[in-house]
XYZ file of C-alpha atoms in Angstrom:
730
model
C -9.529 -15.710 20.299
C -12.922 -13.850 18.291
C -12.726 -10.122 18.760
C -15.943 -9.010 19.158
C -16.371 -6.816 22.021
C -13.880 -3.621 22.120
C -10.931 -4.733 24.261
C -11.049 -4.007 27.950
C -7.576 -3.390 29.816
C -4.836 -5.591 29.061
C -1.167 -5.712 29.017
C -0.667 -4.015 26.046
C -1.876 -0.628 28.062
C 1.394 -0.493 30.152
C 3.483 1.127 27.157
C 6.432 -0.472 28.378
C 7.822 -1.261 25.267
C 5.183 -1.141 23.297
C 4.721 2.336 22.493
C 8.465 3.724 22.545
C 10.532 4.828 19.918
C 12.699 0.995 19.279
C 14.655 1.721 16.158
C 14.494 -1.297 14.004
C 16.209 -4.329 14.935
C 16.334 -5.389 10.898
C 17.844 -2.179 10.665
C 22.310 -2.878 11.224
C 21.022 -6.390 9.026
C 19.751 -3.795 5.868
C 21.882 -1.103 6.133
C 25.054 -3.673 6.691
C 24.006 -5.592 3.229
C 23.494 -8.655 5.335
C 19.748 -9.244 4.742
C 19.027 -11.342 2.882
C 16.660 -10.636 -0.804
C 14.687 -12.231 -2.275
C 17.591 -12.453 -5.159
C 20.282 -12.758 -2.620
C 19.997 -15.742 -1.538
C 22.630 -17.850 -1.975
C 22.003 -20.583 0.812
C 19.425 -22.162 0.003
C 19.489 -24.279 -2.685
C 22.470 -25.582 -4.748
C 23.156 -25.788 -8.668
C 21.030 -22.957 -9.073
C 19.823 -22.325 -13.251
C 19.410 -18.176 -14.088
C 15.961 -17.496 -16.341
C 15.683 -14.616 -18.607
C 12.164 -13.707 -19.531
C 10.736 -12.287 -22.655
C 8.570 -9.870 -23.420
C 5.187 -9.537 -25.557
C 6.899 -6.967 -28.381
C 2.846 -6.165 -29.033
C 0.463 -4.851 -26.735
C -2.954 -7.168 -28.100
C -3.188 -10.253 -29.924
C -0.701 -13.678 -30.809
C 2.311 -14.954 -31.091
C 2.061 -16.959 -34.399
C 5.217 -17.937 -34.341
C 7.649 -19.044 -31.855
C 10.970 -20.720 -33.131
C 12.822 -21.540 -30.118
C 15.553 -23.712 -31.645
C 18.587 -21.845 -31.799
C 17.744 -20.683 -28.655
C 18.275 -23.881 -26.747
C 21.219 -25.559 -29.371
C 23.223 -21.992 -27.186
C 25.834 -22.626 -24.836
C 24.574 -22.962 -21.814
C 21.473 -23.050 -21.908
C 18.933 -25.388 -20.444
C 15.652 -25.019 -21.131
C 13.084 -22.892 -23.277
C 9.624 -22.152 -21.463
C 6.765 -21.217 -23.421
C 2.694 -21.452 -23.420
C 2.763 -24.702 -26.082
C 5.159 -26.352 -23.420
C 4.394 -24.655 -19.999
C 1.359 -27.015 -19.612
C -1.795 -26.285 -18.806
C -1.954 -22.648 -16.620
C -4.523 -21.239 -14.367
C -5.869 -18.116 -12.909
C -4.927 -16.623 -9.216
C -7.435 -14.955 -7.751
C -5.508 -10.958 -7.041
C -4.426 -11.379 -10.653
C -5.844 -11.804 -13.553
C -3.177 -11.474 -16.123
C -1.559 -14.354 -17.458
C 2.111 -14.898 -17.010
C 2.969 -16.285 -20.072
C 1.050 -16.123 -23.135
C 0.213 -18.614 -24.053
C -0.209 -17.707 -27.695
C -2.580 -14.826 -26.485
C -1.047 -11.593 -25.960
C -2.647 -9.483 -23.151
C -0.178 -6.542 -23.054
C 2.698 -5.188 -23.536
C 5.650 -7.148 -21.987
C 3.223 -9.847 -20.912
C 6.147 -13.343 -20.981
C 6.068 -15.211 -24.164
C 9.253 -17.970 -23.157
C 11.558 -18.344 -20.187
C 14.407 -18.955 -21.355
C 16.605 -20.601 -18.246
C 20.762 -21.807 -18.369
C 23.373 -22.182 -16.428
C 24.332 -17.700 -16.050
C 22.273 -15.230 -16.514
C 24.682 -13.283 -19.060
C 23.604 -16.766 -21.405
C 20.304 -16.736 -20.796
C 19.703 -13.051 -22.686
C 22.022 -13.373 -25.117
C 19.837 -16.904 -25.760
C 16.831 -14.225 -26.541
C 18.416 -12.776 -29.842
C 18.286 -16.182 -31.404
C 14.682 -16.710 -30.564
C 12.620 -16.137 -33.417
C 8.945 -14.581 -33.257
C 6.198 -13.505 -35.378
C 3.286 -11.563 -34.299
C -0.140 -11.382 -35.346
C -1.366 -7.687 -33.748
C -4.834 -6.922 -33.313
C -6.737 -3.245 -32.463
C -6.773 -2.151 -28.841
C -8.012 0.305 -26.527
C -5.663 2.743 -24.598
C -6.543 5.638 -24.218
C -9.289 5.852 -20.838
C -10.927 9.762 -21.846
C -12.675 7.122 -25.176
C -13.485 4.619 -23.910
C -16.929 3.643 -23.122
C -16.939 3.071 -18.680
C -19.905 0.710 -18.462
C -18.317 -1.662 -16.397
C -19.007 -2.062 -12.369
C -17.128 -3.566 -10.004
C -18.425 -4.953 -6.370
C -14.672 -3.793 -5.226
C -16.299 -0.254 -6.026
C -20.753 -0.521 -5.641
C -22.805 2.636 -6.715
C -24.124 3.816 -3.346
C -26.630 6.506 -2.556
C -28.655 8.308 0.547
C -30.956 11.132 -0.028
C -31.868 13.271 -3.606
C -28.103 14.794 -4.577
C -29.609 15.303 -7.616
C -32.071 17.973 -6.350
C -30.462 18.806 -3.629
C -27.632 20.222 -5.966
C -30.026 21.734 -8.030
C -31.431 23.980 -5.172
C -27.937 24.639 -3.885
C -26.855 27.930 -3.185
C -23.505 28.369 -4.191
C -21.518 24.962 -6.186
C -19.072 23.371 -8.190
C -18.899 20.959 -10.598
C -15.112 19.722 -11.764
C -13.460 17.424 -13.250
C -9.870 15.701 -12.184
C -7.389 13.311 -13.804
C -4.931 11.040 -12.208
C -2.365 9.403 -14.656
C -1.777 5.510 -13.951
C 1.756 5.387 -11.547
C 3.991 2.622 -11.096
C 4.938 0.428 -7.746
C 8.611 2.117 -8.648
C 10.102 0.045 -5.854
C 13.758 -0.200 -5.136
C 13.759 -4.238 -5.260
C 12.736 -5.414 -8.628
C 10.678 -8.878 -8.792
C 12.540 -12.098 -7.880
C 12.096 -15.702 -6.993
C 14.225 -18.994 -6.646
C 11.799 -21.522 -7.390
C 12.939 -25.318 -6.863
C 11.416 -28.473 -6.966
C 11.621 -32.066 -4.480
C 9.596 -34.586 -6.259
C 5.439 -32.682 -6.193
C 6.746 -29.568 -3.406
C 7.670 -26.669 -4.527
C 10.173 -23.532 -3.018
C 9.600 -20.649 -3.136
C 11.950 -17.787 -1.980
C 10.906 -14.469 -3.565
C 9.597 -11.190 -2.552
C 5.875 -11.791 -1.729
C 3.929 -9.588 0.759
C 1.323 -11.762 1.358
C 2.419 -15.149 1.386
C -0.908 -16.687 1.691
C -2.216 -15.123 -0.769
C 1.039 -15.525 -2.934
C 0.616 -19.900 -1.954
C -3.094 -19.631 -2.803
C -2.565 -17.960 -6.033
C 0.113 -19.770 -7.491
C -1.090 -23.279 -6.209
C -4.376 -22.189 -8.497
C -2.051 -20.818 -11.846
C 0.315 -24.477 -11.917
C -3.023 -26.842 -10.523
C -1.080 -28.585 -7.950
C -2.507 -28.115 -3.872
C -1.005 -24.833 -1.715
C 0.378 -27.329 0.491
C 2.645 -28.264 -1.460
C 4.163 -25.097 -1.843
C 6.516 -23.049 0.752
C 6.912 -19.826 0.714
C 9.485 -17.984 2.273
C 9.807 -14.119 2.040
C 12.008 -12.482 5.096
C 12.755 -10.168 4.175
C 10.797 -7.021 0.534
C 12.640 -4.414 -0.379
C 9.695 -2.223 -0.930
C 6.502 -3.136 -2.706
C 3.214 -1.161 -2.104
C 1.044 -3.514 -3.559
C 2.763 -4.107 -6.314
C 4.201 -7.587 -5.338
C 0.683 -8.614 -2.970
C 0.867 -12.121 -4.183
C 2.927 -14.644 -6.656
C 3.833 -12.075 -9.649
C 4.844 -13.681 -13.327
C 8.455 -14.003 -11.068
C 7.002 -16.735 -9.270
C 5.051 -18.456 -11.965
C 7.503 -18.205 -14.469
C 10.360 -19.684 -11.900
C 8.630 -22.510 -11.033
C 8.073 -23.543 -14.348
C 11.559 -22.841 -15.029
C 13.005 -25.292 -12.681
C 10.167 -27.992 -13.919
C 11.796 -27.098 -16.945
C 14.969 -27.980 -15.805
C 15.221 -30.271 -13.536
C 17.038 -27.677 -11.315
C 16.121 -24.564 -8.925
C 15.953 -21.520 -11.317
C 16.299 -17.666 -10.169
C 14.663 -14.896 -11.866
C 14.192 -11.273 -11.377
C 12.361 -9.749 -13.584
C 14.484 -6.891 -15.947
C 13.599 -3.029 -14.425
C 12.593 -2.275 -18.072
C 10.029 -5.101 -18.216
C 8.656 -4.411 -14.393
C 6.069 -1.610 -15.480
C 4.544 -3.450 -17.899
C 5.335 -6.947 -17.142
C 3.106 -6.550 -13.994
C 0.806 -4.164 -12.541
C 0.393 -0.413 -11.752
C -2.288 2.061 -10.718
C -4.470 2.747 -13.022
C -5.349 6.342 -14.084
C -9.347 8.033 -13.510
C -11.379 10.630 -14.365
C -13.617 12.131 -12.010
C -16.556 14.324 -11.512
C -17.036 15.946 -7.937
C -19.880 18.250 -7.708
C -20.535 20.044 -4.201
C -23.269 21.972 -3.045
C -23.377 24.523 0.223
C -25.864 26.500 1.403
C -23.958 30.047 2.037
C -22.383 29.426 5.426
C -20.665 26.012 3.784
C -22.501 23.760 4.619
C -22.634 21.350 2.396
C -26.448 19.781 1.157
C -24.638 17.583 -1.843
C -21.512 16.098 -2.426
C -21.517 13.409 -5.721
C -17.932 11.554 -6.761
C -18.099 9.975 -9.953
C -15.325 7.954 -10.611
C -14.479 5.664 -14.469
C -10.339 3.947 -14.469
C -9.590 1.203 -16.549
C -8.651 -2.071 -17.235
C -8.088 -5.347 -18.876
C -11.289 -6.605 -20.221
C -13.235 -8.743 -17.792
C -10.841 -7.798 -15.026
C -13.134 -7.421 -11.848
C -10.509 -4.645 -10.239
C -11.334 -0.437 -10.283
C -9.391 2.137 -9.086
C -12.018 3.087 -5.985
C -11.553 6.534 -5.932
C -15.083 7.624 -3.830
C -13.999 4.835 -1.641
C -13.358 7.282 1.286
C -16.730 10.091 -0.340
C -19.157 8.185 2.209
C -17.452 8.975 5.165
C -15.360 12.010 4.967
C -17.745 14.986 5.259
C -21.283 16.047 6.806
C -23.795 15.960 4.156
C -27.646 14.964 3.865
C -27.855 13.741 -0.073
C -24.723 12.136 -1.230
C -23.992 9.581 -3.793
C -20.892 8.421 -5.602
C -20.589 5.769 -8.631
C -18.099 3.925 -9.838
C -17.453 2.169 -13.408
C -14.624 0.493 -15.204
C -12.978 0.841 -19.038
C -11.522 -2.311 -20.903
C -8.399 -0.407 -21.938
C -5.434 -3.270 -22.894
C -3.191 -1.870 -21.328
C -1.058 -3.517 -18.532
C -3.515 -4.459 -15.377
C -4.583 -2.670 -13.222
C -4.002 -3.561 -9.389
C -3.788 -1.952 -6.145
C -0.934 1.068 -4.601
C -0.296 2.293 -1.580
C -3.758 3.371 -0.391
C -6.517 2.444 -3.377
C -9.367 4.161 -3.458
C -8.098 7.190 -0.429
C -4.852 8.531 -2.175
C -6.339 9.060 -6.413
C -9.821 9.761 -4.712
C -8.532 12.575 -2.176
C -6.542 14.106 -5.603
C -9.704 15.403 -6.637
C -12.102 15.304 -3.753
C -9.290 18.183 -1.761
C -9.346 19.644 -4.681
C -12.863 20.677 -4.656
C -13.264 20.843 -1.141
C -10.755 23.819 -1.908
C -12.620 25.221 -5.267
C -15.507 25.282 -2.838
C -14.054 27.173 -0.151
C -13.214 29.904 -2.516
C -16.311 30.039 -4.180
C -17.730 30.217 -0.102
C -15.043 33.327 0.304
C -14.772 30.549 3.313
C -10.908 29.457 5.317
C -10.518 26.195 3.445
C -9.497 24.850 7.432
C -12.818 25.927 8.446
C -14.742 24.668 6.147
C -13.524 21.456 6.213
C -14.089 21.776 10.198
C -17.975 22.709 9.506
C -18.814 19.587 7.493
C -17.527 17.736 10.201
C -19.785 14.263 11.161
C -20.798 12.525 14.108
C -22.051 9.847 12.587
C -21.023 8.238 9.390
C -22.520 10.433 6.482
C -22.992 7.523 4.525
C -25.048 5.355 6.190
C -26.330 8.182 8.934
C -26.584 5.650 11.522
C -23.214 4.298 12.917
C -21.177 6.762 15.038
C -17.386 7.164 14.606
C -15.480 4.701 16.513
C -13.378 7.615 17.142
C -12.422 10.311 14.932
C -10.359 13.583 15.649
C -10.389 14.878 11.900
C -11.124 18.216 13.191
C -8.515 18.398 16.321
C -5.580 17.333 13.778
C -6.834 20.442 11.426
C -6.534 22.715 14.116
C -3.692 20.910 15.573
C -1.824 21.651 12.167
C -3.088 24.806 11.623
C -1.654 25.737 14.690
C 1.604 24.086 14.459
C 2.253 25.278 10.886
C 1.399 29.252 11.356
C -1.729 28.438 9.167
C -3.256 32.084 10.029
C -0.161 33.081 8.181
C -1.722 32.100 4.556
C -2.869 34.856 2.333
C -6.427 34.137 1.259
C -6.718 36.223 -2.064
C -3.218 33.933 -4.733
C -0.466 34.981 -6.111
C 0.485 37.855 -2.884
C 3.194 36.717 -1.497
C 6.641 36.511 -2.483
C 10.310 35.185 -1.935
C 12.684 37.078 -4.139
C 11.446 35.102 -7.077
C 9.533 32.684 -5.839
C 5.721 32.689 -5.067
C 4.347 31.197 -2.391
C 1.142 29.082 -1.089
C 0.015 27.352 1.624
C -2.342 24.293 1.244
C -4.624 22.039 3.435
C -6.203 19.040 3.047
C -7.600 15.897 5.619
C -6.256 12.368 5.422
C -8.959 9.865 6.015
C -7.756 6.074 5.243
C -10.001 2.640 6.421
C -9.535 1.124 10.042
C -9.532 -2.976 8.275
C -8.136 -5.318 9.767
C -8.013 -9.256 9.035
C -7.678 -12.531 10.903
C -4.017 -13.420 11.923
C -1.964 -15.590 13.596
C 1.253 -16.268 15.225
C 3.087 -18.975 17.114
C 5.375 -17.711 20.305
C 7.506 -20.318 22.046
C 9.240 -19.998 25.326
C 12.863 -21.249 24.835
C 15.118 -24.114 27.216
C 17.518 -20.664 27.529
C 14.516 -17.738 28.570
C 14.553 -16.498 25.457
C 10.816 -15.879 23.515
C 10.648 -16.705 19.704
C 7.912 -15.152 17.087
C 7.028 -17.268 13.612
C 4.463 -15.432 11.583
C 3.899 -15.632 7.934
C 3.414 -11.746 8.343
C 6.204 -9.399 6.300
C 8.336 -7.120 5.869
C 8.307 -4.700 3.098
C 10.789 -1.775 5.038
C 8.143 -1.212 7.428
C 9.098 -1.965 10.572
C 6.769 -5.052 11.530
C 10.155 -6.776 12.863
C 10.230 -4.463 15.715
C 7.014 -4.319 16.791
C 6.260 -7.794 16.950
C 8.826 -8.241 18.791
C 7.989 -5.341 20.905
C 4.338 -7.029 20.998
C 5.725 -10.275 22.620
C 8.411 -8.305 24.963
C 5.199 -6.588 26.271
C 3.041 -9.246 26.895
C 5.538 -11.452 28.446
C 7.842 -9.100 29.946
C 10.932 -9.161 28.867
C 13.167 -6.201 27.021
C 13.246 -6.013 23.086
C 16.449 -8.024 23.186
C 15.605 -11.388 24.335
C 12.864 -11.544 21.760
C 13.957 -12.988 17.607
C 11.783 -12.958 15.252
C 10.951 -14.826 12.557
C 8.835 -13.931 9.944
C 7.135 -14.294 5.828
C 7.789 -18.011 5.582
C 5.104 -20.617 5.005
C 5.098 -23.265 7.124
C 4.061 -20.376 10.367
C 0.829 -18.983 11.215
C -0.899 -17.450 8.263
C -1.623 -13.746 8.939
C -3.196 -10.922 6.955
C 0.594 -9.531 5.221
C 0.869 -6.473 4.575
C -1.650 -4.996 2.307
C -4.282 -2.052 2.769
C -3.075 -0.667 5.938
C -3.946 -3.713 8.020
C -0.751 -5.601 8.641
C 0.243 -3.928 11.706
C -3.051 -3.730 13.871
C -3.747 -7.483 12.505
C 0.021 -9.389 13.124
C 0.741 -7.746 16.126
C -2.982 -8.279 17.583
C -2.198 -12.710 16.708
C 0.983 -12.086 18.256
C -1.401 -10.777 21.287
C -3.287 -13.970 21.713
C 0.053 -16.188 21.472
C 1.249 -14.745 23.465
C -2.010 -15.445 25.936
C -2.048 -18.737 25.263
C 2.010 -18.662 26.115
C 1.095 -17.544 29.311
C -2.008 -19.676 29.649
C 1.012 -22.625 29.815
C 3.830 -21.275 31.787
C 0.538 -20.934 34.416
C -0.173 -24.526 34.207
C 3.578 -25.473 33.688
C 3.882 -23.631 37.832
C 0.542 -24.297 38.967
C -0.595 -20.853 39.298
C -3.531 -19.632 37.704
C -3.587 -17.657 34.750
C -5.202 -14.512 36.482
C -3.184 -14.221 39.327
C -0.252 -13.678 37.260
C 2.118 -10.966 35.713
C 5.509 -10.515 33.619
C 8.091 -8.068 34.746
C 11.808 -7.697 34.158
C 12.554 -11.554 32.158
C 10.270 -13.330 35.743
C 6.869 -14.917 36.015
C 5.266 -12.788 39.309
C 2.882 -14.913 41.540
C 1.937 -12.919 44.728
C 5.286 -13.809 47.314
C 7.032 -15.918 43.940
C 9.387 -15.229 41.297
C 9.983 -17.251 38.218
C 12.775 -16.469 36.254
C 11.273 -17.231 32.359
C 15.212 -18.619 31.733
C 14.014 -21.302 34.725
C 10.603 -22.077 33.835
C 12.032 -22.948 29.591
C 14.177 -25.271 31.528
C 11.982 -28.331 32.212
C 11.219 -27.922 27.849
C 9.798 -25.505 25.262
C 6.590 -24.073 25.268
C 4.703 -23.120 23.187
C 1.784 -21.218 22.320
C -0.181 -20.644 19.030
C -3.208 -18.575 18.079
C -4.556 -16.036 16.107
C -7.389 -13.069 16.789
C -10.575 -13.954 14.268
C -11.993 -10.455 13.618
C -15.555 -10.590 12.067
C -18.218 -7.906 10.844
C -19.678 -7.496 14.418
C -17.748 -4.236 15.574
C -17.743 -3.134 12.322
C -21.839 -2.913 11.811
C -21.960 -0.949 14.952
C -18.920 1.283 14.289
C -17.175 3.269 11.187
C -14.310 2.859 11.934
C -11.275 5.114 10.217
C -8.548 6.929 10.825
C -8.363 10.868 10.217
C -5.880 12.964 9.763
C -4.629 16.410 8.101
C -2.060 17.086 6.352
C -0.035 20.700 5.384
C 2.154 22.120 2.781
C 3.856 25.164 1.940
C 5.651 25.969 -1.806
C 6.905 28.292 -4.118
C 6.907 28.233 -8.010
C 9.800 30.137 -9.173
C 7.820 33.359 -10.994
C 9.753 32.956 -14.051
C 10.189 29.802 -14.990
C 7.420 27.848 -12.747
C 9.041 25.296 -11.075
C 7.643 23.882 -8.121
C 9.760 23.542 -4.771
C 8.354 22.028 -1.959
C 9.459 24.408 0.937
C 8.011 22.378 3.951
C 5.602 19.738 4.854
C 3.145 18.991 7.881
C 1.438 15.625 8.568
C -1.254 15.306 11.732
C -2.434 11.656 12.301
C -5.316 10.565 14.757
C -4.359 6.582 13.812
C -5.432 4.564 17.162
C -2.144 3.458 19.522
C 1.295 4.300 17.283
C 2.487 1.253 18.300
C 6.242 2.678 17.561
C 6.280 6.662 16.850
C 9.997 6.271 15.341
C 9.111 3.939 12.859
C 5.598 5.026 12.654
C 7.176 8.295 11.560
C 9.334 7.194 9.332
C 6.441 5.323 7.159
C 4.316 8.500 6.599
C 7.154 10.644 5.896
C 7.805 8.227 3.189
C 4.427 8.715 1.967
C 4.331 12.396 2.267
C 7.466 11.941 -0.558
C 5.100 9.407 -2.944
C 2.122 11.998 -2.498
C 5.038 15.020 -3.178
C 5.479 12.750 -5.997
C 2.039 11.790 -7.185
C 1.443 15.988 -7.160
C 4.402 16.615 -9.395
C 5.921 14.210 -11.223
C 4.170 10.022 -10.867
C 2.442 9.427 -14.256
C 3.175 6.282 -16.804
C 2.946 8.368 -20.036
C 0.889 5.747 -22.485
C 1.335 5.232 -26.748
C -2.131 5.765 -27.547
C -0.681 4.194 -30.812
C 0.903 0.381 -29.398
C -0.318 0.160 -25.833
C 2.185 0.236 -23.159
C 4.200 2.273 -20.742
C 6.771 4.725 -22.949
C 8.908 5.571 -19.647
C 9.620 1.941 -18.064
C 12.750 2.433 -16.347
C 13.526 4.315 -13.125
C 15.467 6.845 -15.471
C 12.277 7.893 -16.775
C 9.762 7.551 -14.421
C 10.516 10.690 -12.173
C 10.437 10.250 -8.555
C 11.034 12.007 -5.507
C 14.898 12.516 -4.942
C 16.005 14.704 -1.114
C 16.392 17.733 -2.647
C 12.632 17.962 -3.414
C 11.746 17.227 0.069
C 13.629 19.731 2.336
C 11.402 19.207 5.593
C 8.460 17.895 7.172
C 7.218 17.169 10.314
C 4.507 14.167 11.149
C 2.509 14.781 14.796
C 0.632 11.933 16.101
C -2.719 12.907 18.462
C -2.947 10.266 21.317
C -5.872 8.308 20.531
C -6.928 4.505 21.124
C -9.609 2.241 19.663
C -10.510 -0.697 21.452
C -13.162 -1.837 18.856
C -9.903 -1.994 15.761
C -8.001 -4.451 17.998
C -6.414 -5.819 20.980
C -3.594 -3.332 20.365
C -5.922 -0.659 19.914
C -4.025 0.787 16.721
C -5.338 1.214 13.548
C -2.356 1.414 10.828
C -0.287 4.592 9.465
C 1.230 3.971 6.398
C -1.783 4.860 3.750
C -2.835 7.768 6.368
C 0.257 9.379 5.937
C -0.407 9.110 1.698
C -4.162 10.136 1.555
C -4.584 13.848 1.168
C -1.111 14.886 0.372
C -1.596 15.162 -3.249
C -4.149 17.755 -3.231
C -2.687 20.063 -0.556
C 0.323 20.068 -2.928
C -2.005 21.373 -5.375
C -3.965 23.371 -3.562
C -0.763 25.109 -2.017
C 0.334 25.769 -6.011
C -3.008 27.096 -6.606
C -1.823 29.978 -3.606
C 0.798 30.743 -4.815
C 0.089 31.278 -8.474
C -3.371 31.265 -8.762
C -3.309 29.043 -11.460
C -5.720 25.607 -10.318
C -4.352 22.285 -12.644
C -6.939 19.342 -12.177
C -4.443 17.207 -14.086
C -2.550 15.551 -12.391
C 0.874 16.082 -12.407
C 0.897 19.611 -11.482
C 4.400 19.796 -13.988
C 6.103 23.455 -15.200
C 4.335 23.244 -18.537
C 0.655 23.004 -17.302
C 0.879 25.774 -15.417
C 2.996 27.961 -17.994
C 0.094 26.757 -20.056
C -2.828 28.076 -17.884
C -0.577 31.281 -17.329
C -0.703 32.664 -21.566
C -3.915 32.143 -21.245
């Protein structure tokens, strides 16, 4: 099914099942421990051995000597895989750092060996018997002190009008620098894989967000056809982009299984995950905005710098939202990349918008103060009717202003004190902050297979994954709506490369793309059912588990008795509609904080997100996505930072004990409002996606609230009490 014209009326519009707040159908399995995560797949292979990953103790250089003889002779050890015996390894398309040092070391904790043994304890003990020597090379580890001259296709320069002249002539302007730190995905489930070979065919039971990417990249790395690889990833304990494709655990487990001649299970130790895999890169951002006395933006410029391993393409596209968010005839965005010898930078939830809004939305707050204008009103005055970056395309939908106004009213914004540090509650200085939210409404071709079984049940098969987002449930709801059955009559099978290909769980594309694939497959199944019954498909409807045509009513169970029927199709998303319309999801975040007047401890008191994200497929699971994103934004604002040892080039706080993330006590009250909206230009589902919109803008709303409470403007995240104290003393 090609999707190149806006969707008209279709069965999803009935909203009998879609759009209803069903509890997650996989919830009981997960809360009772019955959902089989990758490391816990005890039934998929026999005689499984265990692999232990040994990470490099240097950040740049080479392994000059690696003697494995004593380790190989240790009790229970079956094999030791190193760069010398692993064979020629290629590079995947998404992750560029080699999984195994051979012998060059690209970054700290890059694997130098995998020890395979009968038990995990034996494999770990054998690490002490390795004899390793290194030749250390000088490296670059400080973003602020490396030449940032590289460019990337991910973030091309863009301009409209004459930014420099308009900015110079603007009567009111701000020119600020902001920084965001390196951040870790720090998901609950570690990277884990069980790998087994059957001749030249490989099966990996693993934790990969995008199954087809994982299959593609693993094939390229091992030098085997992707058709010879099966990946099974039905349950994922969080990823946030850190499991987007086949990571080192998948590669090493595959190599270990080949070397040992039996299935091998590998999980990265928590202390290894941060430096061995990927992270969100730090940024240095310069934002310049010029406005007239009424607050109309005349010029806006956003320049960003991030770093990555030499020769890598990924740059944090922190200015990605700036061409779309606010009006202004003269504008410029520019991204530059510096070469660093730190672990590889890659996508983390809302890449681009999450750190980019952390700068842009503080800058808007600072501009509002310079204009003596309410921050909500400033944003409203600079709303855009067409895409500001090209000045041509209308937005498919744009409810930024309704989100701001709804949020201001519901949050009690009118009670905010315009002058900072004016409201106290006992020892607490109280302040409010606001930020806009934006995230691209992107899609990618996705397919599904839907079966009508002999007993009348509907079975959906697709390689889409569920990383805790509710994919199982919204896919079941889509099939139930299309086939006119109750949710309980639908079985969903996910995360297997034997199933039709989808976009996977990446870039806020998953929900609308994968459900669209299910929609297309259901259309095919409906056609097959009509053909079997000798009916005209256009005259058929589906309700209460039956096929209806005129006065005829045939139960689906009766239809299935003559044999299973299958519908399989995909929705192919081209770029025709994106060329006609600017497609974005919008929202607004409001936050109230209290800051201890003596210790400068920051406490979030309440948070509100208002989201306009097309049709909300399930308000309950969507709300869970948004409050999780809001929590993540609180971490980004107040505590999350990978501390870089700039002498030796690694992230020091590489475990859950020392990488701070929010806990329940940090997040007292969260409210979410979804604005009514459908967008037929996005997909047949008329939905957009909401999981990353809920993060975009949270951190700067908190930063702006802290400023409103204290009068202290912190432009270097995270906003820790030492920075507040230092600013107060200054």
